[in-house]
GROMACS .gro file of C-alpha atoms in nm:
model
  255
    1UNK     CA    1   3.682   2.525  -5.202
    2UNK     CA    2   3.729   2.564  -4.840
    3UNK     CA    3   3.480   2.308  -4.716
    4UNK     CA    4   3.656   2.044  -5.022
    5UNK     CA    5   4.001   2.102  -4.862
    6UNK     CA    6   3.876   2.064  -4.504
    7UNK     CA    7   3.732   1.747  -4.640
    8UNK     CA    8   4.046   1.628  -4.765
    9UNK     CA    9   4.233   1.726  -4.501
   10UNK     CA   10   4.003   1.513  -4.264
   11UNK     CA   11   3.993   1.224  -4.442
   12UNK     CA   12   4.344   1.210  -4.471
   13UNK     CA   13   4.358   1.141  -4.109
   14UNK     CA   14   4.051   1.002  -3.969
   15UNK     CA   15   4.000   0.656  -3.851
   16UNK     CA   16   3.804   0.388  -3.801
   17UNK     CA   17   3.722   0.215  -3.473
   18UNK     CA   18   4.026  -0.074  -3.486
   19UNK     CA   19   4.268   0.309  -3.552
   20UNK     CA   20   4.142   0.424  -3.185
   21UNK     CA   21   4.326   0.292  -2.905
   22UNK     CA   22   4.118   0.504  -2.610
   23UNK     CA   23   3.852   0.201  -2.491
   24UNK     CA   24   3.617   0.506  -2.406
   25UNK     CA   25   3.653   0.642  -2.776
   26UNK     CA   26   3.647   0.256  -2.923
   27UNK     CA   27   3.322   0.177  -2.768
   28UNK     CA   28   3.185   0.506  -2.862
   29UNK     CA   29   3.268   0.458  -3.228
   30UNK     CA   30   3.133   0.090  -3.211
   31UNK     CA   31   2.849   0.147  -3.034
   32UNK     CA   32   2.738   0.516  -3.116
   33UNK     CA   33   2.875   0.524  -3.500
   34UNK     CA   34   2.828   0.157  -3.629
   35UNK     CA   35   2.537   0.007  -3.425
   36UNK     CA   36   2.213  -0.074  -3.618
   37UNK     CA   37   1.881   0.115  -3.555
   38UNK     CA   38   1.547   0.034  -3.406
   39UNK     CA   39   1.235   0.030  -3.618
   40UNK     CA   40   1.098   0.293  -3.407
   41UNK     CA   41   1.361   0.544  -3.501
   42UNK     CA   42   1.374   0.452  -3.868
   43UNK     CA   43   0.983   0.505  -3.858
   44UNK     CA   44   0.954   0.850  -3.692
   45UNK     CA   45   1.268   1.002  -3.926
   46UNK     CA   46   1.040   0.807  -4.269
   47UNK     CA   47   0.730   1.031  -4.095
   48UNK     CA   48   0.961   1.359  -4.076
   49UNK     CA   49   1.070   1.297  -4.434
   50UNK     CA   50   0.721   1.261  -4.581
   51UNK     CA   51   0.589   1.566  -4.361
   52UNK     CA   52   0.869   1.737  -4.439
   53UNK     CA   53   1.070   1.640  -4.763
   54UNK     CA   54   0.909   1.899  -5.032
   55UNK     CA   55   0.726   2.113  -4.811
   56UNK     CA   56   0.668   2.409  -5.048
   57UNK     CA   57   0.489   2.569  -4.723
   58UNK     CA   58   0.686   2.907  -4.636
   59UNK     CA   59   0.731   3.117  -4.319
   60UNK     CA   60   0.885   3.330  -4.179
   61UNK     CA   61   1.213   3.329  -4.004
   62UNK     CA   62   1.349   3.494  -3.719
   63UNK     CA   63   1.722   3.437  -3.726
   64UNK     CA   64   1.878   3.554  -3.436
   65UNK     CA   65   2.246   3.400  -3.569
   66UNK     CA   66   2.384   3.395  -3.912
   67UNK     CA   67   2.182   3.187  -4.126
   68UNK     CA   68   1.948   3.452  -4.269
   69UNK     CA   69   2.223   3.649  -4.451
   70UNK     CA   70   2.284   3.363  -4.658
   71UNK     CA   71   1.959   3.199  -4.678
   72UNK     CA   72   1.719   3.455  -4.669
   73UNK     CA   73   1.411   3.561  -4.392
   74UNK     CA   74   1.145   3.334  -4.601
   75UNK     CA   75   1.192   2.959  -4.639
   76UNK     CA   76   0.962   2.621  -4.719
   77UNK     CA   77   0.980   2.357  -4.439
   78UNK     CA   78   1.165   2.169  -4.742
   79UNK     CA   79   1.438   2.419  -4.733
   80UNK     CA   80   1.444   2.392  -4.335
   81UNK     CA   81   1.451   1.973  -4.378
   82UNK     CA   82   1.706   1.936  -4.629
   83UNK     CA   83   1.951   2.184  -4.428
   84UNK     CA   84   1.917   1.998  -4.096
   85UNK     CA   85   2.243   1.840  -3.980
   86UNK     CA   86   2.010   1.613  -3.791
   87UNK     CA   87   1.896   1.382  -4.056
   88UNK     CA   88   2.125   1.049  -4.175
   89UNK     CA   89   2.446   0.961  -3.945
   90UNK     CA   90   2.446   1.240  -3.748
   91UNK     CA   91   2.068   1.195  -3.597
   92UNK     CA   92   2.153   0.823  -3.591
   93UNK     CA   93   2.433   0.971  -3.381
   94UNK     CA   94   2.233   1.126  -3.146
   95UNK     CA   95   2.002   0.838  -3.098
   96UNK     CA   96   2.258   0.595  -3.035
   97UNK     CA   97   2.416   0.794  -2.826
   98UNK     CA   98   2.098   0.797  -2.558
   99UNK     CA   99   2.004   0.484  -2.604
  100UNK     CA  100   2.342   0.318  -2.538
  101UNK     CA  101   2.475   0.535  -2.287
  102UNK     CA  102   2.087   0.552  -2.152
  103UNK     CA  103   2.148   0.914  -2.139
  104UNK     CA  104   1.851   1.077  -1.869
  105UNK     CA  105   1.872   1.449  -2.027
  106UNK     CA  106   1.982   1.656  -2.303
  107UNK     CA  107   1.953   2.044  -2.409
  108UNK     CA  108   1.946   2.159  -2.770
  109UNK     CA  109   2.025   2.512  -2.886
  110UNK     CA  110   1.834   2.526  -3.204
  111UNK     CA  111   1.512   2.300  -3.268
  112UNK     CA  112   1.444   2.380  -3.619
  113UNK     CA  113   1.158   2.122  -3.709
  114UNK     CA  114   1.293   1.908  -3.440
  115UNK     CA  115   1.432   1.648  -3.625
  116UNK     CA  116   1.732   1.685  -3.324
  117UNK     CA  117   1.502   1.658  -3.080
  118UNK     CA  118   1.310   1.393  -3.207
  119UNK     CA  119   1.643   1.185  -3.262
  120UNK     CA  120   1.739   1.217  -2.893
  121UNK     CA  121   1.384   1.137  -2.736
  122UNK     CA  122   1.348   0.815  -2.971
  123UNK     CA  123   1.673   0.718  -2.835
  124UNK     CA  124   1.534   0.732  -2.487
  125UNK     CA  125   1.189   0.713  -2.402
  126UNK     CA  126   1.199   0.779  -2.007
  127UNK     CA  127   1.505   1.105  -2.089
  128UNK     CA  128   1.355   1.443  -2.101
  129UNK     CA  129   1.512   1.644  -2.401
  130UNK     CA  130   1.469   2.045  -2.360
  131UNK     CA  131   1.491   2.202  -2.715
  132UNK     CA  132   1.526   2.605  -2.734
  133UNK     CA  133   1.422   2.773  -3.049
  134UNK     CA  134   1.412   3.140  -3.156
  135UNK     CA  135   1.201   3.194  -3.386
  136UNK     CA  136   0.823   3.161  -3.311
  137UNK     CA  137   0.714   3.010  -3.663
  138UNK     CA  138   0.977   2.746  -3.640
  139UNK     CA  139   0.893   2.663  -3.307
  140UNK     CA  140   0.559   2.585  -3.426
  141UNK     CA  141   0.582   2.363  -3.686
  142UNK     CA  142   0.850   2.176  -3.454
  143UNK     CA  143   0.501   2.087  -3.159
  144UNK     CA  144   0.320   2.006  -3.447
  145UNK     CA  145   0.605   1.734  -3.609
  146UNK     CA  146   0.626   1.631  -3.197
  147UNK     CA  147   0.231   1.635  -3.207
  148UNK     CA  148   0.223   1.413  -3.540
  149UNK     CA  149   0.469   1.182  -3.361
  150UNK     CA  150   0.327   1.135  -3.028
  151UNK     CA  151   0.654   1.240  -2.855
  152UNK     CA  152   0.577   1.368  -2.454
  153UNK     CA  153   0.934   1.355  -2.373
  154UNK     CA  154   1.072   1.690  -2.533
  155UNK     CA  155   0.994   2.036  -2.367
  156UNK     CA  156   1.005   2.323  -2.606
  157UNK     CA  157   1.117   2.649  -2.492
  158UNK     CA  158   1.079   2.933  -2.716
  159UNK     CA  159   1.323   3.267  -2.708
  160UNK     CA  160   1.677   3.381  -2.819
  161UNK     CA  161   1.970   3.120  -2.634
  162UNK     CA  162   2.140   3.466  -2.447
  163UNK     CA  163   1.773   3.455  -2.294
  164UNK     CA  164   1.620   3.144  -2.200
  165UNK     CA  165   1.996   2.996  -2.085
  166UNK     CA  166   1.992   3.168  -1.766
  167UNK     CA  167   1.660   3.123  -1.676
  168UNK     CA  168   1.778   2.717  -1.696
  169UNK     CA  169   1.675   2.525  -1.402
  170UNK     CA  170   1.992   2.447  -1.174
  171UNK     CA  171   2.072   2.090  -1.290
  172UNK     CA  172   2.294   1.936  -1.538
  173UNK     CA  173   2.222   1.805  -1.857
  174UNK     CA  174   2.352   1.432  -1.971
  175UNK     CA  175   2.443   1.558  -2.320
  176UNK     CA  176   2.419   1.850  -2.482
  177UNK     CA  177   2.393   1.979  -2.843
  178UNK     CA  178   2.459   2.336  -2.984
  179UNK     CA  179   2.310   2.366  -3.342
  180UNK     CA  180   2.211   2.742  -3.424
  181UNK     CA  181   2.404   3.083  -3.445
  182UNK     CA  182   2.675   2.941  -3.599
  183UNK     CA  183   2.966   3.175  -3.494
  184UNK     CA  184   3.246   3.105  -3.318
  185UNK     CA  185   3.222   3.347  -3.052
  186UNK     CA  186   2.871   3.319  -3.017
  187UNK     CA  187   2.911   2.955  -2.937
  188UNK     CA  188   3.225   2.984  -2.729
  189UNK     CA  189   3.007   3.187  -2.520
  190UNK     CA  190   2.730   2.973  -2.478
  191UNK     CA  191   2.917   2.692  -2.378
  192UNK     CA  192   3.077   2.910  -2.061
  193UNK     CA  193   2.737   2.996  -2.005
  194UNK     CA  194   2.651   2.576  -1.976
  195UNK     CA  195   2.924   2.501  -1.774
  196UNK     CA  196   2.750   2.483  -1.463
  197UNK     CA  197   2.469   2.271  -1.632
  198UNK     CA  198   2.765   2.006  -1.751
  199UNK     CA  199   2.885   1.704  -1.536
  200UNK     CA  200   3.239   1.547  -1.614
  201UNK     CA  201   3.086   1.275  -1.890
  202UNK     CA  202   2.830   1.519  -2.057
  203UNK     CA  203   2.805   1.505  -2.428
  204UNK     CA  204   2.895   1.843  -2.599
  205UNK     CA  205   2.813   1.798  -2.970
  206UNK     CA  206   2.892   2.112  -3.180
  207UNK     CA  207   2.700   2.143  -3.486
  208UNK     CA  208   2.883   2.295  -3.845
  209UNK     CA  209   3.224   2.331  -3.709
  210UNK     CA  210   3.380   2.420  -4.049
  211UNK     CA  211   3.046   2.649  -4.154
  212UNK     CA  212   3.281   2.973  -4.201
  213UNK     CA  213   3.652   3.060  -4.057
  214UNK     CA  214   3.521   3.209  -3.722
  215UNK     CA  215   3.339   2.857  -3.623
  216UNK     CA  216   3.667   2.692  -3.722
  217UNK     CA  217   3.882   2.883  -3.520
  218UNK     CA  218   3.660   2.800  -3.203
  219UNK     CA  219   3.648   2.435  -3.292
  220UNK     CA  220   4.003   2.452  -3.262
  221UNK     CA  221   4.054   2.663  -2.964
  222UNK     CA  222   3.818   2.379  -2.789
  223UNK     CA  223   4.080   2.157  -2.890
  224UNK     CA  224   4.356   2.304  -2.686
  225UNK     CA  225   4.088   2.365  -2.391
  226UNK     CA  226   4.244   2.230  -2.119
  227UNK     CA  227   3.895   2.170  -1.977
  228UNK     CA  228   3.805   1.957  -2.251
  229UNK     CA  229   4.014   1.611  -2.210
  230UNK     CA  230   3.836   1.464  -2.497
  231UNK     CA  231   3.791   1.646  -2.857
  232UNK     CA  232   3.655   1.399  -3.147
  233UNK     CA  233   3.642   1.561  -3.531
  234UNK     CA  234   3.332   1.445  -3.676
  235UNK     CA  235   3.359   1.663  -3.989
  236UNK     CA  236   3.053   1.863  -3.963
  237UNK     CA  237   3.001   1.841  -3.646
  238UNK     CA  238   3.231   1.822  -3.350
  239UNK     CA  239   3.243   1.622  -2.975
  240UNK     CA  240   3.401   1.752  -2.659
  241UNK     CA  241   3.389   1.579  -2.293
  242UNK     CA  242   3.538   1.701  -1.958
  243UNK     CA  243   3.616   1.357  -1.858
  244UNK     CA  244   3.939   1.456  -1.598
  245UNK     CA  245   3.993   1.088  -1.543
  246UNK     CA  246   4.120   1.068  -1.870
  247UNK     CA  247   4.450   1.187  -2.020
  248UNK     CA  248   4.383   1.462  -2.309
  249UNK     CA  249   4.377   1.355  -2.641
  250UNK     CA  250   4.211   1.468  -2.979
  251UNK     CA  251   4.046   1.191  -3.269
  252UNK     CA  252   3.944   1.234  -3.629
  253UNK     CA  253   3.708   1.006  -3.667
  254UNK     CA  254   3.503   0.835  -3.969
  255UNK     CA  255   3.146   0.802  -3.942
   0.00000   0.00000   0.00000
């Protein structure tokens, strides 16, 4: 019920690219939400799907957010696929969105089986994508999906976010994307944390922004961030940008 009002309540005012007057946000939507997509891609994602897609193989999870109270501690790689925001538009998002803005570096909270990852490091060959997971067995099955692909762009880290974030090197990252813990607090808190490791045009992309009231409420503080000159409503997933030279402004936007 909540998620179907939300829904509505989107809909009712996103828009489409020819609604946005920003020319940042335009070409974003044109380019990032509406461009077609390489072979390459569309081949490693039909390769995830097929190693993936059915998996009755379990193991054990580690959850070190809130996923495990509602999903339980044992799970198929079929369960992990189909529940990974990364597959359809949204990893089609994340492609486009290195490969048009020819982004040089991204950080993940929350590799799963890597479809993320893989979506960002098709989208760039020469970018180097650093993906953090918690839990071991996950982490596994994500080298061997990178393995099965021949990816050598994505560095795996393995350990709880609160942990490997500080041990960071000191650079910044082009884009990054938060997917895992999903609470509010939790992920207001990481982002503070990867301040230092932002620039004024890096990519924040917030993963299951509506997943419970607490997530909601920090999607929505972000809004009013005065930090944050750029806040785009994706639905599930949400997009924030320093970007100072522009004046502050939230979208809802259709993809």
């Amino acid at each position: 019920m909540f998620l179907g009002f939300e829904y509505m309540k989107y809909r009712w005012n996103a828009k489409r690219r020819h609604g946005v007057h920003s020319p940042f946000v335009y070409e974003l939507t044109d380019k990032c939400f509406r461009s077609s997509i390489s072979p390459l891609f569309i081949e490693r994602m039909s390769t995830l799907k097929s190693r993936m897609k059915g998996n009755k193989k379990s193991i054990q999870i580690t959850d070190h957010g809130v996923g495990s109270k509602r999903m339980g501690d044992l799970r198929s790689l079929g369960q992990l696929y189909k529940n990974s925001s990364s597959k359809g538009k949204y990893g089609q998002m994340l492609f486009q969105l290195m490969q048009h803005y020819n982004l040089e570096s991204a950080l993940e909270l929350g590799t799963s089986v890597g479809i993320g990852s893989v979506s960002m490091a098709t989208g760039n060959k020469n970018a180097v994508v650093t993906t953090i997971e918690g839990c071991p067995n996950t982490r596994k099955e994500a080298l061997s999906n990178f393995e099965a692909l021949g990816i050598e762009n994505i560095q795996s880290l393995g350990g709880t976010f609160a942990d490997v974030i500080p041990t960071l090197p000191e650079s910044t990252y082009d884009l990054i994307f938060i997917d895992g813990h999903h609470d509010g607090e939790a992920m207001l808190r990481y982002i503070k944390m990867l301040l230092p490791h932002s620039h004024d045009d890096t990519f924040w992309i917030l993963d299951d922004i509506r997943w419970s009231p607490s997530m909601k409420a920090a999607w929505e503080q972000l809004q009013h961030d005065e930090g944050f000159h750029v806040t785009i409503d994706l639905f599930r997933m949400g997009m924030v940008l320093k970007r100072p030279q522009q004046e502050k402004e939230h979208f809802d936007i259709l993809i």
